[in-house]
Amino acid sequence: QVQLVESGGGSVQAGGSLRLSCSASGYFDSDNCMGWFRQASGPEREGVAAIDSDGSAVYADSVKGRFTISISEDNAKNVLWLQMSNLKPEDTALYYCASKVGMCGPNWSKLRFDSRGPGTQVTVS
């Protein structure tokens, strides 16, 4: 089972930047997709970005050119990053990372992810 814990959220003015991190521990399949999702006011989630174990990344149209997803390894733990730039008020949401076995694929944002973290709040004013 994969355990995920996010950090790096906060409050920022429009146009500013934040970097989120997600520390991931546990067993990872050789093919694994990790993604960032966000929830604004309602229960519906929005897929922000995802990255395959081979490093291939996909983004929601709303964040392309502003957000960058990456993954690194630190002390045998995978760390998922989300660099967010030129933030807008509509980016305000609870951001959480999630993991699933298998490749992300073109419909990744609609798929069920096996594990998720509790999330970190991002507020843009």
PDB file of C-alpha atoms in Angstrom:
ATOM      1  CA  GLN A   1       0.000   0.000   0.000  1.00  0.00           C
ATOM      2  CA  VAL A   2       1.157   3.514  -0.792  1.00  0.00           C
ATOM      3  CA  GLN A   3       1.129   6.320   1.781  1.00  0.00           C
ATOM      4  CA  LEU A   4       1.027   9.893   0.554  1.00  0.00           C
ATOM      5  CA  VAL A   5       1.520  13.148   2.464  1.00  0.00           C
ATOM      6  CA  GLU A   6       1.414  16.593   0.858  1.00  0.00           C
ATOM      7  CA  SER A   7       3.014  19.847   1.951  1.00  0.00           C
ATOM      8  CA  GLY A   8       3.748  23.285   0.565  1.00  0.00           C
ATOM      9  CA  GLY A   9       0.326  24.852   0.362  1.00  0.00           C
ATOM     10  CA  GLY A  10      -0.442  28.342   1.567  1.00  0.00           C
ATOM     11  CA  SER A  11      -1.789  31.740   0.644  1.00  0.00           C
ATOM     12  CA  VAL A  12      -0.348  33.743  -2.224  1.00  0.00           C
ATOM     13  CA  GLN A  13      -1.305  36.738  -4.313  1.00  0.00           C
ATOM     14  CA  ALA A  14      -2.347  36.346  -7.919  1.00  0.00           C
ATOM     15  CA  GLY A  15       0.680  36.036 -10.142  1.00  0.00           C
ATOM     16  CA  GLY A  16       2.713  34.383  -7.414  1.00  0.00           C
ATOM     17  CA  SER A  17       4.186  30.901  -7.188  1.00  0.00           C
ATOM     18  CA  LEU A  18       4.041  27.914  -4.885  1.00  0.00           C
ATOM     19  CA  ARG A  19       5.666  24.509  -4.935  1.00  0.00           C
ATOM     20  CA  LEU A  20       3.809  21.532  -3.556  1.00  0.00           C
ATOM     21  CA  SER A  21       5.443  18.290  -2.580  1.00  0.00           C
ATOM     22  CA  CYS A  22       4.053  14.853  -1.924  1.00  0.00           C
ATOM     23  CA  SER A  23       6.106  12.332  -0.027  1.00  0.00           C
ATOM     24  CA  ALA A  24       5.249   8.820  -1.145  1.00  0.00           C
ATOM     25  CA  SER A  25       6.223   5.634   0.637  1.00  0.00           C
ATOM     26  CA  GLY A  26       5.261   2.012   0.269  1.00  0.00           C
ATOM     27  CA  TYR A  27       5.276  -0.421  -2.619  1.00  0.00           C
ATOM     28  CA  PHE A  28       5.234   0.950  -6.146  1.00  0.00           C
ATOM     29  CA  ASP A  29       4.533  -1.167  -9.173  1.00  0.00           C
ATOM     30  CA  SER A  30       6.955  -0.855 -12.095  1.00  0.00           C
ATOM     31  CA  ASP A  31       4.160   0.914 -14.007  1.00  0.00           C
ATOM     32  CA  ASN A  32       2.699   3.591 -11.800  1.00  0.00           C
ATOM     33  CA  CYS A  33       0.873   6.853 -12.354  1.00  0.00           C
ATOM     34  CA  MET A  34       1.031   9.669  -9.828  1.00  0.00           C
ATOM     35  CA  GLY A  35      -1.108  12.731 -10.112  1.00  0.00           C
ATOM     36  CA  TRP A  36      -2.213  15.973  -8.544  1.00  0.00           C
ATOM     37  CA  PHE A  37      -5.902  16.683  -8.153  1.00  0.00           C
ATOM     38  CA  ARG A  38      -7.739  19.624  -6.670  1.00  0.00           C
ATOM     39  CA  GLN A  39     -11.113  20.210  -5.098  1.00  0.00           C
ATOM     40  CA  ALA A  40     -12.572  23.672  -4.906  1.00  0.00           C
ATOM     41  CA  SER A  41     -15.877  24.232  -3.109  1.00  0.00           C
ATOM     42  CA  GLY A  42     -17.688  21.020  -4.016  1.00  0.00           C
ATOM     43  CA  PRO A  43     -16.923  17.288  -3.927  1.00  0.00           C
ATOM     44  CA  GLU A  44     -15.975  17.128  -7.581  1.00  0.00           C
ATOM     45  CA  ARG A  45     -12.277  16.788  -8.214  1.00  0.00           C
ATOM     46  CA  GLU A  46     -10.284  18.182 -11.098  1.00  0.00           C
ATOM     47  CA  GLY A  47      -7.213  16.465 -12.426  1.00  0.00           C
ATOM     48  CA  VAL A  48      -4.369  18.972 -12.532  1.00  0.00           C
ATOM     49  CA  ALA A  49      -1.370  16.974 -13.749  1.00  0.00           C
ATOM     50  CA  ALA A  50      -0.074  13.440 -13.766  1.00  0.00           C
ATOM     51  CA  ILE A  51       3.190  11.690 -14.454  1.00  0.00           C
ATOM     52  CA  ASP A  52       4.011   8.133 -15.413  1.00  0.00           C
ATOM     53  CA  SER A  53       6.867   6.130 -13.959  1.00  0.00           C
ATOM     54  CA  ASP A  54       8.737   6.747 -17.228  1.00  0.00           C
ATOM     55  CA  GLY A  55       8.539  10.500 -16.658  1.00  0.00           C
ATOM     56  CA  SER A  56       5.839  11.290 -19.214  1.00  0.00           C
ATOM     57  CA  ALA A  57       3.641  14.123 -17.944  1.00  0.00           C
ATOM     58  CA  VAL A  58       0.136  15.273 -18.811  1.00  0.00           C
ATOM     59  CA  TYR A  59      -1.644  18.454 -17.771  1.00  0.00           C
ATOM     60  CA  ALA A  60      -5.124  19.890 -17.583  1.00  0.00           C
ATOM     61  CA  ASP A  61      -5.628  22.631 -20.156  1.00  0.00           C
ATOM     62  CA  SER A  62      -6.297  25.125 -17.369  1.00  0.00           C
ATOM     63  CA  VAL A  63      -2.752  24.786 -15.992  1.00  0.00           C
ATOM     64  CA  LYS A  64      -0.649  24.115 -19.086  1.00  0.00           C
ATOM     65  CA  GLY A  65       2.299  26.463 -19.271  1.00  0.00           C
ATOM     66  CA  ARG A  66       1.890  27.469 -15.618  1.00  0.00           C
ATOM     67  CA  PHE A  67       2.288  24.233 -13.645  1.00  0.00           C
ATOM     68  CA  THR A  68       5.045  21.645 -13.845  1.00  0.00           C
ATOM     69  CA  ILE A  69       4.858  18.155 -12.375  1.00  0.00           C
ATOM     70  CA  SER A  70       7.982  16.181 -11.589  1.00  0.00           C
ATOM     71  CA  ILE A  71       9.116  13.283  -9.483  1.00  0.00           C
ATOM     72  CA  SER A  72      12.334  12.586  -7.625  1.00  0.00           C
ATOM     73  CA  GLU A  73      13.705  10.054  -5.181  1.00  0.00           C
ATOM     74  CA  ASP A  74      14.902  11.003  -1.717  1.00  0.00           C
ATOM     75  CA  ASN A  75      16.091   8.418   0.830  1.00  0.00           C
ATOM     76  CA  ALA A  76      14.244   5.609  -0.920  1.00  0.00           C
ATOM     77  CA  LYS A  77      11.024   7.619  -0.976  1.00  0.00           C
ATOM     78  CA  ASN A  78       9.444   9.029  -4.100  1.00  0.00           C
ATOM     79  CA  VAL A  79       8.673  12.729  -3.913  1.00  0.00           C
ATOM     80  CA  LEU A  80       6.102  14.155  -6.287  1.00  0.00           C
ATOM     81  CA  TRP A  81       6.342  17.884  -6.989  1.00  0.00           C
ATOM     82  CA  LEU A  82       4.014  20.449  -8.436  1.00  0.00           C
ATOM     83  CA  GLN A  83       5.594  23.791  -9.316  1.00  0.00           C
ATOM     84  CA  MET A  84       2.821  26.346  -9.725  1.00  0.00           C
ATOM     85  CA  SER A  85       3.496  29.723 -11.305  1.00  0.00           C
ATOM     86  CA  ASN A  86       1.367  32.672 -12.359  1.00  0.00           C
ATOM     87  CA  LEU A  87      -1.294  31.547  -9.928  1.00  0.00           C
ATOM     88  CA  LYS A  88      -4.855  32.765 -10.394  1.00  0.00           C
ATOM     89  CA  PRO A  89      -7.742  33.045  -7.919  1.00  0.00           C
ATOM     90  CA  GLU A  90      -9.452  30.165  -9.728  1.00  0.00           C
ATOM     91  CA  ASP A  91      -6.538  27.931  -8.705  1.00  0.00           C
ATOM     92  CA  THR A  92      -7.750  28.149  -5.106  1.00  0.00           C
ATOM     93  CA  ALA A  93      -8.514  24.626  -3.915  1.00  0.00           C
ATOM     94  CA  LEU A  94      -7.467  21.722  -1.767  1.00  0.00           C
ATOM     95  CA  TYR A  95      -4.670  19.995  -3.673  1.00  0.00           C
ATOM     96  CA  TYR A  96      -3.919  16.351  -3.115  1.00  0.00           C
ATOM     97  CA  CYS A  97      -1.668  13.780  -4.689  1.00  0.00           C
ATOM     98  CA  ALA A  98      -2.780  10.330  -5.686  1.00  0.00           C
ATOM     99  CA  SER A  99      -1.275   7.150  -7.025  1.00  0.00           C
ATOM    100  CA  LYS A 100      -2.530   4.262  -9.131  1.00  0.00           C
ATOM    101  CA  VAL A 101      -1.072   1.123 -10.601  1.00  0.00           C
ATOM    102  CA  GLY A 102      -0.618   1.248 -14.342  1.00  0.00           C
ATOM    103  CA  MET A 103       0.112   4.024 -16.779  1.00  0.00           C
ATOM    104  CA  CYS A 104      -1.762   7.315 -16.651  1.00  0.00           C
ATOM    105  CA  GLY A 105      -3.274   7.201 -20.133  1.00  0.00           C
ATOM    106  CA  PRO A 106      -5.234   9.952 -21.890  1.00  0.00           C
ATOM    107  CA  ASN A 107      -8.240   9.697 -19.557  1.00  0.00           C
ATOM    108  CA  TRP A 108      -6.210   9.671 -16.367  1.00  0.00           C
ATOM    109  CA  SER A 109      -8.243  12.368 -14.646  1.00  0.00           C
ATOM    110  CA  LYS A 110     -11.380  10.235 -14.822  1.00  0.00           C
ATOM    111  CA  LEU A 111      -9.795   7.058 -13.491  1.00  0.00           C
ATOM    112  CA  ARG A 112      -9.948   5.676  -9.990  1.00  0.00           C
ATOM    113  CA  PHE A 113      -6.684   6.178  -8.101  1.00  0.00           C
ATOM    114  CA  ASP A 114      -5.744   3.611  -5.462  1.00  0.00           C
ATOM    115  CA  SER A 115      -4.262   5.934  -2.852  1.00  0.00           C
ATOM    116  CA  ARG A 116      -4.464   9.616  -2.034  1.00  0.00           C
ATOM    117  CA  GLY A 117      -3.105  12.004   0.563  1.00  0.00           C
ATOM    118  CA  PRO A 118      -5.134  14.266   2.852  1.00  0.00           C
ATOM    119  CA  GLY A 119      -4.318  17.354   0.792  1.00  0.00           C
ATOM    120  CA  THR A 120      -2.897  20.821   1.267  1.00  0.00           C
ATOM    121  CA  GLN A 121      -4.836  24.063   0.840  1.00  0.00           C
ATOM    122  CA  VAL A 122      -3.823  26.625  -1.772  1.00  0.00           C
ATOM    123  CA  THR A 123      -5.471  30.034  -1.614  1.00  0.00           C
ATOM    124  CA  VAL A 124      -4.856  32.672  -4.278  1.00  0.00           C
ATOM    125  CA  SER A 125      -6.203  36.180  -3.766  1.00  0.00           C
TER     126      SER A 125
END
